[in-house]
Coordinates of C-alpha atoms and ligand atoms in Angstrom, one line a residue:
M1 CA 0.1 0.3 -0.5
C2 CA 1.1 4.0 -0.7
G3 CA 3.1 4.7 -4.3
I4 CA 6.9 6.7 -4.0
A5 CA 8.2 7.6 -6.8
G6 CA 11.3 9.5 -7.5
Y7 CA 13.4 11.1 -10.3
V8 CA 17.0 12.7 -11.1
G9 CA 18.1 13.4 -14.6
K10 CA 17.1 16.4 -16.7
K11 CA 14.0 16.4 -17.2
D12 CA 11.5 18.6 -15.3
G13 CA 11.4 15.7 -12.4
L14 CA 8.2 16.9 -11.3
V15 CA 6.3 16.0 -14.4
V16 CA 7.7 12.8 -14.2
V17 CA 7.3 12.4 -10.6
M18 CA 3.1 12.8 -10.9
N19 CA 3.2 10.4 -13.8
C20 CA 4.7 7.9 -11.9
L21 CA 2.8 8.4 -9.4
K22 CA -0.9 7.9 -11.9
R23 CA 0.4 5.0 -12.3
L24 CA 0.4 4.3 -8.7
E25 CA -2.3 5.4 -7.6
Y26 CA -4.5 2.0 -7.1
R27 CA -1.8 1.5 -4.6
G28 CA -3.4 3.9 -2.0
Y29 CA -5.6 6.9 -3.4
D30 CA -6.0 8.9 0.1
S31 CA -3.2 11.7 0.2
A32 CA -0.8 12.8 -2.1
G33 CA 2.5 15.1 -1.7
V34 CA 5.6 15.9 -3.5
L35 CA 8.7 17.5 -2.8
F36 CA 11.2 19.4 -5.2
F37 CA 13.3 21.9 -5.8
S38 CA 12.3 25.2 -7.5
A39 CA 14.2 27.6 -9.2
K40 CA 10.8 30.0 -8.2
G41 CA 11.9 29.2 -4.3
G42 CA 9.1 28.4 -1.6
S43 CA 9.4 27.3 2.5
A44 CA 12.7 26.1 2.7
S45 CA 16.9 27.2 1.4
N46 CA 19.2 24.5 0.0
G47 CA 21.9 26.7 0.0
Q48 CA 22.4 27.1 -3.2
N49 CA 19.6 29.1 -6.4
D50 CA 16.9 26.7 -5.9
Q51 CA 14.3 25.7 -2.8
A52 CA 13.2 22.8 -1.7
E53 CA 8.7 22.7 -2.4
L54 CA 6.4 20.4 0.0
K55 CA 3.7 20.7 -1.8
K56 CA 0.7 18.1 -0.8
S57 CA -3.3 17.5 -0.4
P58 CA -5.6 15.0 0.7
G59 CA -7.7 13.2 -2.0
K60 CA -7.0 12.1 -5.0
L61 CA -4.3 12.8 -6.9
T62 CA -6.4 15.3 -9.0
N63 CA -5.8 17.4 -6.0
L64 CA -2.5 17.3 -5.8
E65 CA -2.4 17.8 -9.8
K66 CA -4.3 21.6 -9.4
K67 CA -1.2 22.1 -6.8
V68 CA 1.2 22.1 -8.4
K69 CA -0.1 23.0 -12.1
N70 CA 1.8 26.2 -12.0
S71 CA 5.4 24.8 -10.6
C72 CA 8.5 23.1 -12.9
A73 CA 11.5 21.0 -11.0
T74 CA 14.9 22.0 -11.5
P75 CA 16.9 19.5 -14.2
L76 CA 19.3 17.7 -12.1
L77 CA 18.0 18.0 -8.5
A78 CA 16.0 15.4 -7.1
S79 CA 12.0 14.8 -6.3
I80 CA 10.2 12.6 -4.5
G81 CA 6.7 12.1 -4.6
H82 CA 4.1 9.8 -2.4
T83 CA 0.3 8.3 -2.5
R84 CA -0.8 7.1 0.8
W85 CA -3.7 4.8 2.0
A86 CA -3.8 5.9 5.4
T87 CA -2.3 3.2 8.4
H88 CA -2.0 5.9 11.5
G89 CA -3.5 9.5 11.3
T90 CA -6.2 10.7 8.8
P91 CA -5.5 11.2 5.5
N92 CA -5.3 15.1 5.8
E93 CA -2.8 17.4 4.4
T94 CA -0.2 17.3 7.7
N95 CA -0.6 13.2 7.6
A96 CA 0.3 12.9 4.1
H97 CA 4.3 12.4 2.7
P98 CA 6.5 14.0 2.4
H99 CA 7.4 14.5 6.2
A100 CA 10.1 16.5 7.0
D101 CA 12.5 17.1 10.3
C102 CA 12.4 20.2 12.6
H103 CA 14.2 21.8 10.4
Q104 CA 12.6 21.4 6.4
K105 CA 16.3 19.7 5.8
I106 CA 15.0 16.3 5.3
F107 CA 12.4 14.9 4.0
L108 CA 11.2 10.9 3.1
V109 CA 8.3 9.2 1.9
H110 CA 7.3 5.9 3.3
N111 CA 5.5 2.8 2.3
G112 CA 4.6 0.2 5.2
I113 CA 4.5 0.7 8.4
I114 CA 7.2 1.5 11.5
E115 CA 6.0 -0.9 14.4
N116 CA 8.4 0.6 17.2
Y117 CA 7.6 4.1 16.5
R118 CA 6.0 5.4 19.6
E119 CA 9.2 3.8 21.8
L120 CA 11.1 6.0 18.9
K121 CA 8.4 8.9 19.0
E122 CA 8.8 9.2 22.7
Q123 CA 12.7 9.0 22.8
L124 CA 13.0 12.1 19.9
E125 CA 10.6 13.8 21.4
K126 CA 12.8 14.1 25.2
R127 CA 15.1 15.2 23.0
G128 CA 13.3 18.0 21.6
H129 CA 11.8 16.8 18.3
K130 CA 9.0 18.6 17.1
F131 CA 6.5 16.1 16.2
K132 CA 3.5 17.6 13.2
S133 CA 2.1 14.3 12.1
Q134 CA 0.4 11.5 13.6
T135 CA 2.1 9.3 11.6
D136 CA 4.8 6.4 12.2
T137 CA 6.8 7.3 9.6
E138 CA 7.5 10.7 11.0
T139 CA 9.6 9.6 13.4
V140 CA 11.9 8.3 10.9
V141 CA 13.2 11.4 9.4
H142 CA 13.4 13.0 12.7
L143 CA 16.3 9.9 13.4
L144 CA 17.6 10.5 10.3
E145 CA 18.0 13.8 11.2
D146 CA 18.8 13.2 15.2
N147 CA 22.1 10.5 14.1
Y148 CA 23.0 12.7 11.2
D149 CA 23.8 15.9 13.6
K150 CA 26.2 13.4 15.2
G151 CA 28.2 14.3 12.1
A152 CA 28.0 11.1 10.1
T153 CA 27.9 11.1 6.1
F154 CA 24.3 10.8 4.7
E155 CA 25.0 6.8 3.8
K156 CA 26.2 6.1 7.8
T157 CA 23.4 8.2 8.9
L158 CA 21.4 6.4 7.0
D159 CA 22.6 2.6 8.5
L160 CA 22.5 3.3 11.5
T161 CA 18.8 5.0 11.6
L162 CA 18.1 1.3 9.7
K163 CA 19.4 -0.6 12.6
K164 CA 16.8 1.2 15.0
I165 CA 14.2 0.4 13.0
V166 CA 11.5 -2.3 13.4
G167 CA 8.8 -2.9 10.8
A168 CA 8.5 -2.9 6.8
Y169 CA 9.9 -0.2 5.0
A170 CA 10.3 1.3 1.4
F171 CA 12.3 4.6 1.9
G172 CA 13.1 7.1 -0.7
I173 CA 14.7 10.3 1.1
I174 CA 16.1 13.5 -0.1
N175 CA 18.7 16.0 2.4
Q176 CA 18.5 18.9 1.0
D177 CA 23.0 19.2 1.8
E178 CA 22.9 16.2 -1.4
P179 CA 20.1 17.9 -3.2
Q180 CA 21.5 16.1 -6.5
K181 CA 20.7 12.8 -4.7
I182 CA 17.7 10.6 -3.5
Y183 CA 18.5 8.3 -1.1
F184 CA 16.6 5.0 -0.6
A185 CA 16.5 1.5 1.1
R186 CA 13.4 -0.9 1.6
L187 CA 12.8 -3.8 4.0
G188 CA 9.2 -5.7 3.3
S189 CA 8.2 -3.8 1.4
P190 CA 8.7 -3.3 -2.4
L191 CA 11.4 -0.3 -4.7
V192 CA 12.4 -0.7 -7.5
L193 CA 14.9 1.5 -9.4
G194 CA 15.4 2.0 -12.9
I195 CA 17.6 3.4 -14.9
G196 CA 17.5 5.2 -18.0
T197 CA 20.0 7.3 -19.9
K198 CA 21.4 9.5 -17.9
E199 CA 18.4 9.6 -15.1
Y200 CA 17.9 7.7 -12.3
F201 CA 13.7 6.3 -10.8
L202 CA 12.3 5.4 -8.0
A203 CA 8.7 3.7 -7.7
S204 CA 6.9 0.9 -5.4
D205 CA 6.3 -1.1 -8.7
Q206 CA 8.2 -1.5 -12.2
A207 CA 4.5 -0.5 -13.8
A208 CA 5.1 3.1 -13.2
L209 CA 8.3 3.0 -14.8
A210 CA 7.2 1.9 -18.4
G211 CA 8.4 3.8 -21.4
M212 CA 10.9 5.8 -19.2
A213 CA 13.8 3.6 -17.4
K214 CA 14.9 1.0 -19.8
K215 CA 16.2 -1.7 -16.6
I216 CA 15.3 -1.7 -14.3
I217 CA 16.9 -3.4 -10.2
Y218 CA 14.6 -4.9 -8.0
L219 CA 16.1 -4.3 -4.5
K220 CA 16.4 -6.4 -2.8
E221 CA 15.1 -7.3 1.7
G222 CA 17.8 -4.5 3.3
Q223 CA 19.7 -3.2 0.1
R224 CA 19.7 0.7 -0.1
G225 CA 21.7 3.2 -1.6
W226 CA 21.4 6.8 -3.8
I227 CA 20.6 7.9 -7.1
S228 CA 22.4 10.7 -8.9
P229 CA 22.2 12.5 -12.6
T230 CA 25.7 10.9 -12.8
G231 CA 24.8 7.4 -11.2
F232 CA 24.3 5.0 -8.5
K233 CA 25.7 3.1 -5.8
V234 CA 23.4 0.3 -3.4
W235 CA 24.7 -1.9 -0.9
P236 CA 25.9 -3.7 1.1
N237 CA 24.7 -6.7 -1.9
K238 CA 25.8 -6.1 -5.3
P239 CA 22.7 -5.5 -7.5
I240 CA 21.3 -7.3 -9.7
I241 CA 20.6 -4.9 -13.5
E242 CA 17.8 -6.2 -15.7
R243 CA 15.8 -5.0 -18.7
L244 CA 13.0 -3.6 -18.5
D245 CA 10.3 -4.9 -21.3
L246 CA 7.2 -3.4 -20.0
N247 CA 5.8 -0.9 -22.7
T248 CA 3.2 2.4 -21.4
E249 CA 0.6 0.3 -22.8
V250 CA 1.0 -1.3 -19.7
A251 CA -0.3 1.3 -17.3
Q252 CA -3.2 2.8 -20.0
K253 CA -7.1 2.6 -20.3
S254 CA -6.7 1.8 -24.1
G255 CA -9.6 4.3 -24.7
L256 CA -11.7 2.6 -21.9
E257 CA -13.5 4.1 -19.5
H258 CA -12.0 2.2 -16.5
F259 CA -8.5 -0.1 -16.0
M260 CA -10.8 -3.1 -14.4
L261 CA -13.2 -2.8 -18.1
K262 CA -9.4 -2.8 -20.0
E263 CA -8.7 -5.8 -17.6
I264 CA -11.7 -7.5 -17.9
F265 CA -11.4 -7.9 -21.7
E266 CA -7.9 -8.5 -21.8
Q267 CA -8.5 -12.2 -19.9
P268 CA -9.2 -14.6 -23.7
E269 CA -5.1 -13.1 -23.9
T270 CA -4.4 -13.2 -20.2
I271 CA -6.3 -16.8 -20.1
K272 CA -3.7 -18.0 -23.5
N273 CA -0.6 -16.2 -21.7
A274 CA -1.0 -18.4 -18.9
L275 CA -1.3 -21.5 -21.4
R276 CA 1.7 -20.2 -23.4
G277 CA 4.2 -22.8 -23.9
R278 CA 2.7 -24.3 -20.7
L279 CA 0.8 -27.2 -22.5
S280 CA 0.7 -28.7 -26.1
T281 CA 0.0 -33.0 -27.4
N282 CA 3.0 -33.8 -25.1
G283 CA 0.9 -32.3 -22.6
V284 CA 1.7 -29.8 -19.3
K285 CA 5.7 -28.3 -19.2
L286 CA 5.7 -25.9 -15.8
G287 CA 9.2 -24.7 -16.1
G288 CA 8.6 -22.9 -12.9
L289 CA 8.9 -26.5 -10.7
E290 CA 11.1 -28.3 -12.8
S291 CA 13.9 -27.6 -9.8
V292 CA 11.8 -29.2 -7.6
S293 CA 10.6 -32.0 -10.0
K294 CA 11.4 -34.4 -7.1
K295 CA 10.2 -33.6 -4.1
L296 CA 6.9 -32.6 -6.5
S297 CA 6.6 -36.3 -6.8
K298 CA 6.7 -37.3 -3.3
I299 CA 4.7 -34.8 -2.1
K300 CA 1.0 -36.4 -1.4
N301 CA -1.5 -33.8 0.3
L302 CA -1.0 -29.9 -0.7
E303 CA -2.0 -26.8 1.7
I304 CA -2.8 -23.3 -0.7
I305 CA -2.8 -20.3 1.3
A306 CA -3.9 -16.6 -0.2
C307 CA -6.1 -13.9 0.9
G308 CA -8.9 -12.1 -0.9
T309 CA -9.5 -13.1 -4.3
S310 CA -6.8 -15.1 -4.4
Y311 CA -8.2 -16.9 -1.9
N312 CA -11.5 -17.6 -3.4
A313 CA -8.8 -18.8 -6.8
G314 CA -7.6 -21.3 -4.0
L315 CA -10.7 -22.9 -3.2
I316 CA -11.5 -23.3 -6.7
G317 CA -7.7 -25.0 -6.7
K318 CA -8.7 -27.6 -4.2
L319 CA -11.5 -28.8 -6.2
L320 CA -9.4 -29.0 -9.2
F321 CA -6.5 -30.8 -6.8
E322 CA -8.7 -33.5 -6.4
E323 CA -10.4 -34.2 -8.4
I324 CA -7.8 -34.2 -11.7
S325 CA -4.9 -35.2 -9.0
D326 CA -6.7 -37.1 -6.8
I327 CA -4.2 -35.3 -3.8
P328 CA -6.0 -34.1 -0.5
T329 CA -6.1 -30.0 -0.5
S330 CA -7.2 -27.8 2.5
V331 CA -6.9 -23.8 1.6
S332 CA -6.2 -21.7 4.3
L333 CA -6.6 -17.7 4.4
A334 CA -3.4 -16.4 5.0
S335 CA -4.7 -14.2 7.9
E336 CA -5.8 -16.9 10.0
H337 CA -2.9 -19.3 9.3
R338 CA 0.1 -17.0 10.3
Y339 CA -0.8 -17.0 13.0
Q340 CA -2.6 -20.5 13.1
Q341 CA -1.4 -23.6 15.8
I342 CA -1.0 -26.4 12.6
A343 CA 0.1 -29.7 12.6
H344 CA 2.7 -31.3 11.2
R345 CA 1.8 -32.6 7.9
P346 CA 4.5 -34.6 6.7
D347 CA 4.9 -34.7 3.0
T348 CA 2.5 -31.6 2.7
G349 CA 4.4 -29.0 -0.3
Y350 CA 2.0 -25.9 0.0
I351 CA 0.8 -23.0 -2.8
F352 CA 1.0 -19.1 -2.1
I353 CA -1.3 -17.1 -4.2
S354 CA -0.5 -13.7 -4.8
Q355 CA -1.8 -11.7 -7.8
S356 CA 1.2 -8.9 -6.6
G357 CA 3.6 -10.8 -4.5
E358 CA 3.8 -8.5 -2.2
T359 CA 0.6 -9.4 0.0
A360 CA 1.7 -8.8 3.8
D361 CA -0.8 -12.0 5.4
T362 CA 0.4 -14.2 2.9
L363 CA 4.5 -13.4 2.8
A364 CA 3.9 -14.1 6.9
A365 CA 2.5 -17.2 6.5
L366 CA 5.2 -18.1 3.8
K367 CA 8.0 -17.1 5.8
K368 CA 6.7 -19.5 8.6
I369 CA 5.8 -22.3 6.6
K370 CA 9.6 -22.0 5.3
T371 CA 11.0 -22.4 8.5
Q372 CA 9.5 -25.5 9.0
G373 CA 11.3 -27.1 5.9
Y374 CA 8.4 -28.1 3.9
L375 CA 8.3 -27.3 0.1
T376 CA 6.7 -23.5 -1.3
L377 CA 6.0 -22.6 -4.2
G378 CA 4.4 -19.6 -5.3
L379 CA 1.9 -18.6 -7.8
V380 CA 2.1 -14.9 -8.6
N381 CA 1.9 -12.2 -11.5
V382 CA 4.1 -9.4 -10.6
V383 CA 8.0 -11.2 -11.2
G384 CA 10.4 -10.5 -8.9
S385 CA 8.3 -10.1 -6.3
A386 CA 8.7 -10.8 -2.7
I387 CA 6.6 -14.1 -2.7
A388 CA 8.3 -15.0 -6.4
R389 CA 11.6 -14.6 -4.3
E390 CA 10.8 -16.4 -1.3
T391 CA 9.1 -19.4 -3.1
Q392 CA 11.6 -22.1 -3.1
A393 CA 9.8 -22.3 -6.4
G394 CA 6.4 -21.3 -9.0
I395 CA 4.7 -20.1 -11.5
Y396 CA 3.8 -16.7 -13.0
N397 CA 0.8 -15.6 -14.5
H398 CA 2.3 -14.0 -16.8
A399 CA -1.3 -11.5 -17.0
G400 CA 0.0 -8.0 -17.7
P401 CA -0.2 -5.7 -14.4
E402 CA -3.2 -5.2 -12.7
I403 CA -4.1 -2.0 -12.4
S404 CA -7.7 -1.7 -11.0
V405 CA -8.2 -2.6 -7.1
A406 CA -10.3 -5.5 -8.1
S407 CA -8.4 -8.3 -9.4
T408 CA -10.3 -9.9 -11.8
K409 CA -7.2 -11.2 -15.2
A410 CA -5.5 -12.0 -12.4
F411 CA -8.1 -14.2 -10.8
T412 CA -8.8 -16.3 -13.9
S413 CA -5.2 -16.3 -14.9
Q414 CA -4.6 -18.1 -11.6
L415 CA -7.5 -20.3 -12.0
T416 CA -5.6 -21.3 -15.6
I417 CA -2.4 -22.2 -13.6
L418 CA -3.9 -24.1 -10.9
A419 CA -5.7 -25.7 -13.8
L420 CA -2.4 -26.8 -15.6
M421 CA -0.8 -27.6 -12.1
A422 CA -3.3 -29.9 -11.1
L423 CA -3.2 -31.5 -15.0
C424 CA 0.5 -31.4 -14.4
L425 CA 0.0 -33.6 -11.4
G426 CA -2.8 -36.2 -12.0
T427 CA -0.2 -38.1 -13.9
K428 CA -2.7 -41.0 -13.6
N429 CA -6.1 -39.2 -14.9
K430 CA -7.8 -40.8 -17.4
N431 CA -9.3 -37.6 -18.7
K432 CA -6.3 -36.0 -18.5
K433 CA -6.1 -35.1 -22.7
E434 CA -10.1 -33.8 -22.6
L435 CA -9.6 -31.7 -19.9
A436 CA -6.8 -30.2 -21.5
R437 CA -7.9 -30.2 -25.1
E438 CA -10.9 -27.8 -23.3
L439 CA -8.4 -25.5 -21.6
T440 CA -7.4 -24.5 -25.0
L441 CA -10.7 -23.5 -26.3
I442 CA -11.5 -21.0 -23.6
P443 CA -10.6 -17.9 -24.6
N444 CA -12.4 -17.7 -27.4
K445 CA -15.4 -19.0 -25.3
V446 CA -14.5 -16.6 -22.7
K447 CA -15.0 -14.2 -25.8
L448 CA -18.8 -14.6 -26.5
I449 CA -19.3 -13.7 -23.0
L450 CA -17.5 -10.4 -23.3
K451 CA -19.5 -10.3 -26.5
Q452 CA -23.0 -9.9 -24.3
N453 CA -21.0 -7.1 -22.5
D454 CA -24.7 -4.3 -23.0
Q455 CA -26.9 -7.2 -21.8
F456 CA -24.7 -7.1 -18.3
K457 CA -25.2 -3.7 -17.9
A458 CA -28.8 -3.8 -19.0
L459 CA -29.0 -6.5 -16.1
A460 CA -26.9 -4.1 -13.9
K461 CA -29.4 -1.1 -14.5
K462 CA -32.5 -3.0 -13.8
Y463 CA -31.0 -4.8 -9.9
L464 CA -30.0 -0.8 -9.2
Q465 CA -32.4 -0.2 -6.6
F466 CA -31.9 -3.4 -4.7
Q467 CA -29.3 -3.4 -2.0
N468 CA -29.1 -7.3 -0.4
F469 CA -27.6 -9.9 -2.7
M470 CA -26.9 -13.1 -2.3
F471 CA -25.0 -15.2 -4.4
I472 CA -25.1 -19.1 -4.8
G473 CA -23.7 -22.4 -6.2
R474 CA -22.4 -25.9 -5.8
K475 CA -19.2 -27.7 -6.0
Y476 CA -16.8 -25.9 -8.2
N477 CA -19.8 -23.5 -8.4
Y478 CA -19.7 -22.3 -4.6
P479 CA -15.7 -20.2 -4.1
T480 CA -17.2 -18.8 -7.9
A481 CA -20.2 -17.7 -5.8
L482 CA -18.2 -16.2 -2.9
E483 CA -15.6 -14.7 -5.7
G484 CA -19.1 -12.9 -7.4
T485 CA -19.9 -11.5 -4.0
L486 CA -16.4 -10.3 -3.0
K487 CA -16.3 -8.3 -6.9
L488 CA -19.5 -7.0 -5.5
K489 CA -19.4 -5.6 -2.6
E490 CA -16.0 -4.3 -3.2
I491 CA -16.9 -2.1 -5.9
S492 CA -20.4 -1.3 -5.9
Y493 CA -20.6 -1.1 -1.7
V494 CA -23.8 -3.2 -2.0
H495 CA -23.8 -5.5 1.0
A496 CA -23.9 -9.7 -0.9
E497 CA -23.4 -12.7 0.7
G498 CA -22.0 -16.0 -1.3
I499 CA -23.8 -19.8 0.1
A500 CA -23.2 -22.7 -1.0
A501 CA -26.8 -23.9 -2.5
G502 CA -27.2 -26.8 -0.1
E503 CA -27.1 -24.6 3.1
L504 CA -29.6 -22.1 1.6
K505 CA -32.4 -24.2 4.4
H506 CA -30.2 -24.5 7.0
G507 CA -30.7 -20.6 8.0
S508 CA -29.7 -18.6 5.3
L509 CA -33.5 -19.2 3.2
A510 CA -34.9 -16.8 5.9
L511 CA -33.5 -13.9 3.6
I512 CA -34.8 -14.3 0.6
D513 CA -38.1 -11.9 -0.1
P514 CA -38.9 -9.8 -3.1
H515 CA -35.7 -7.1 -2.1
F516 CA -33.6 -9.4 -1.5
P517 CA -32.3 -10.7 -5.4
I518 CA -30.4 -14.2 -5.5
F519 CA -27.9 -15.0 -8.3
T520 CA -27.4 -18.7 -9.1
L521 CA -24.6 -20.6 -10.7
T522 CA -26.6 -22.6 -12.1
N523 CA -25.3 -24.7 -15.5
K524 CA -25.3 -28.0 -17.4
N525 CA -23.7 -30.3 -15.2
S526 CA -24.1 -32.8 -12.4
V527 CA -25.9 -30.4 -10.1
Y528 CA -27.9 -29.0 -12.5
E529 CA -30.9 -30.5 -11.1
K530 CA -30.2 -29.8 -7.4
M531 CA -29.5 -26.2 -8.2
L532 CA -32.3 -25.9 -10.1
S533 CA -34.6 -27.2 -7.2
N534 CA -32.6 -24.6 -4.8
M535 CA -33.9 -22.1 -6.9
E536 CA -37.8 -23.5 -7.2
E537 CA -37.7 -23.0 -3.4
V538 CA -36.3 -19.3 -3.8
K539 CA -38.8 -18.7 -6.1
A540 CA -41.5 -20.4 -3.7
R541 CA -40.6 -17.5 -1.6
G542 CA -40.8 -14.2 -3.8
G543 CA -37.3 -13.9 -4.6
K544 CA -36.1 -12.6 -7.5
I545 CA -33.2 -15.2 -9.4
I546 CA -31.2 -14.1 -11.9
S547 CA -29.2 -17.3 -13.5
I548 CA -25.3 -18.2 -15.2
A549 CA -26.7 -20.7 -17.5
T550 CA -25.3 -22.9 -20.1
A551 CA -26.2 -21.4 -23.5
G552 CA -28.9 -23.9 -24.9
D553 CA -30.2 -24.5 -21.7
R554 CA -34.4 -23.9 -22.6
K555 CA -36.1 -25.1 -19.0
I556 CA -33.8 -21.8 -16.8
A557 CA -35.4 -19.6 -18.1
S558 CA -38.9 -20.7 -16.8
V559 CA -37.6 -20.7 -13.1
A560 CA -35.7 -17.8 -13.5
N561 CA -36.5 -14.2 -13.8
D562 CA -33.6 -13.0 -16.1
V563 CA -30.9 -15.3 -17.3
I564 CA -27.0 -14.9 -18.9
Y565 CA -26.1 -17.6 -21.2
V566 CA -22.9 -18.9 -21.0
P567 CA -20.8 -21.0 -23.5
K568 CA -20.5 -25.0 -22.3
T569 CA -17.3 -25.7 -21.3
L570 CA -16.3 -29.0 -18.7
E571 CA -17.5 -28.1 -15.4
P572 CA -14.1 -27.5 -13.7
F573 CA -13.3 -24.8 -15.8
E574 CA -17.1 -23.0 -15.5
P575 CA -15.6 -20.9 -13.5
L576 CA -13.0 -19.6 -15.8
L577 CA -16.6 -18.3 -17.5
N578 CA -19.0 -17.7 -15.1
S579 CA -16.5 -15.5 -12.8
I580 CA -16.1 -13.2 -15.7
A581 CA -20.1 -13.1 -16.6
L582 CA -19.3 -12.2 -12.5
Q583 CA -17.5 -9.6 -12.9
L584 CA -18.8 -7.7 -15.8
F585 CA -22.5 -7.7 -13.3
A586 CA -20.2 -6.0 -11.0
Y587 CA -18.3 -3.4 -12.7
H588 CA -21.4 -2.1 -14.7
F589 CA -23.7 -1.6 -11.0
G590 CA -20.6 -0.4 -9.7
V591 CA -20.2 2.2 -12.2
L592 CA -24.1 3.2 -13.0
R593 CA -23.4 3.8 -8.9
G594 CA -21.4 6.1 -9.4
H595 CA -18.4 4.7 -7.9
D596 CA -14.8 4.9 -8.9
V597 CA -14.9 1.2 -9.7
D598 CA -10.7 1.3 -10.3
K599 CA -10.0 3.2 -7.0
P600 CA -12.8 2.3 -4.7
R601 CA -12.9 3.3 -0.9
N602 CA -11.1 2.5 1.6
L603 CA -9.0 0.2 -0.7
A604 CA -5.6 -0.5 -1.5
K605 CA -4.2 -2.3 -4.8
S606 CA -1.2 -3.7 -2.2
V607 CA -2.4 -4.5 0.8
T608 CA 1.5 -4.5 2.5
V609 CA 0.2 -4.4 5.9
E610 CA -2.1 -6.6 8.4
Ligands
M6R701 O1 -1.9 -9.6 -4.7 P1 -3.2 -10.5 -3.6 O2 -3.3 -11.7 -4.9 O3 -1.8 -11.1 -2.3 O4 -4.2 -10.3 -3.3 C1 -5.0 -10.5 -2.3 C2 -6.6 -9.6 -1.7 O5 -5.8 -8.7 -1.1 C3 -6.5 -9.2 -3.1 O6 -7.5 -10.6 -4.0 C4 -8.3 -8.6 -2.7 O7 -9.3 -9.2 -2.3 C5 -8.9 -8.1 -4.6 N1 -9.0 -6.7 -4.4 C6 -9.7 -8.5 -4.7 O8 -9.9 -8.2 -6.1

């Protein structure tokens, strides 16, 4: 959570930093700020002709944009910026980053949480430091000031300061004594360095640097350093420089109204990307798992750990592994698993699913499992992210950056990869060929659903006045129903609950009346008749029914009030189609209600705090 951007080079640093912040705004959007040097002058002198200008605004980045509209940064001098998701202190101007020391000499932006900030703040206040904000972050800038006062170089000051901090951080720091440099450090929160021609960048995510930097350094845990227009330094260990191949396209909406819609429409391609090079007539080949193939062949149980949408993908993964690979599989919420006393599970392999690869709870659960010596595998979208690095082996989604806070294309690509893994591990499955063939047909079937976009919009309009929804399904469609509720709640702010259809009459049916519409996932599959009975029970109680059904099913229209048809597929792959139908409904519902669906209230894309 929170986005950090920094620039040193020939260009106007303010423009570059604001551009990067725009691409990072998905990480947090309750306030924003920048620090740059300007010849016009501002709040404090750096001892030369240029002066440091600190501009901050509560609310979305557009507020800050208005504030800096007539400003420009002096080339070759450093600029940093931040977009915030509040953890400590309300999202107001004072609490927005950058934060400054007592003398407005050192400025700092931070992503993460300083766990020992109370103790540090108490000590610093006793030593005369004056705090302005309610944030944990401000402690660090005063601590830097305190250590710097002792006459050390700023490199040493940074090292000394980091030793005293407990918690997670990615920092961008400007010290007015060296206005051409941005110091940085990372531990537990992501940070990358971009390298251009005589220009250097700092960002929380590589997507912010698309089309600007040519090379990239994914900073490792504990690495720190500085960038200046003439070079950079990273310590304590040597950084690895890689090519950055992202184009600007990935960070743009391609003419569509929202990233969410763009990402929903990318799914035929992202599902293909997840399959590419991994599925052939010879079977499934998962290069990322080759290094652990021996260990994998001995695995007798699997456990999947994740949060949110990735957890819902895990629930579907469990059904895939049990049905296709005959491997007993359990699924846990990372936020629960990390604090539970777990019984010893011999021969268990752990799969950690995370789009961002940064989710704090998933990462903590992974670290805990690692200490117990189990095999750990990652299913991650963001290349080089913490979970990708910490797991022993893994598979990347190759879905491209997912900017909208609501996860869509990452979810279906997670499902695709889980299906591939299940096929790969299901050495004795007799239906493997049929399953594999069907998987290759999914992208075209997704296109047929996307063609019905207008129908979803009309449906959303029809049900717009309702405040409560229920989603029901059985087997694979139960976790799909849960994912449907998450999407709707997240971007529409209406109440939705997902129920295993067979559980309805054990309590939740009492909720149903003409004001509580119910989505049923009623594909023609092994539980079709059971679902029809559940629908009849709802209808008998005056409930309004919206069904997702298999194309060609004539019976369903006599029970449901509204039907959306999806192409026929094999039962294990129904979530790949049904979830996209539910994404489109949620998208239009949220938009019609007037919400910013890409940036839902109170949320942020990467949940890097507990
Ligand atoms: O990056 P991750 O997949 O680890 O994120 C987990 C959840 O925070 C995420 O899936 C969240 O639930 C989505 N915003 C839901 O759309």
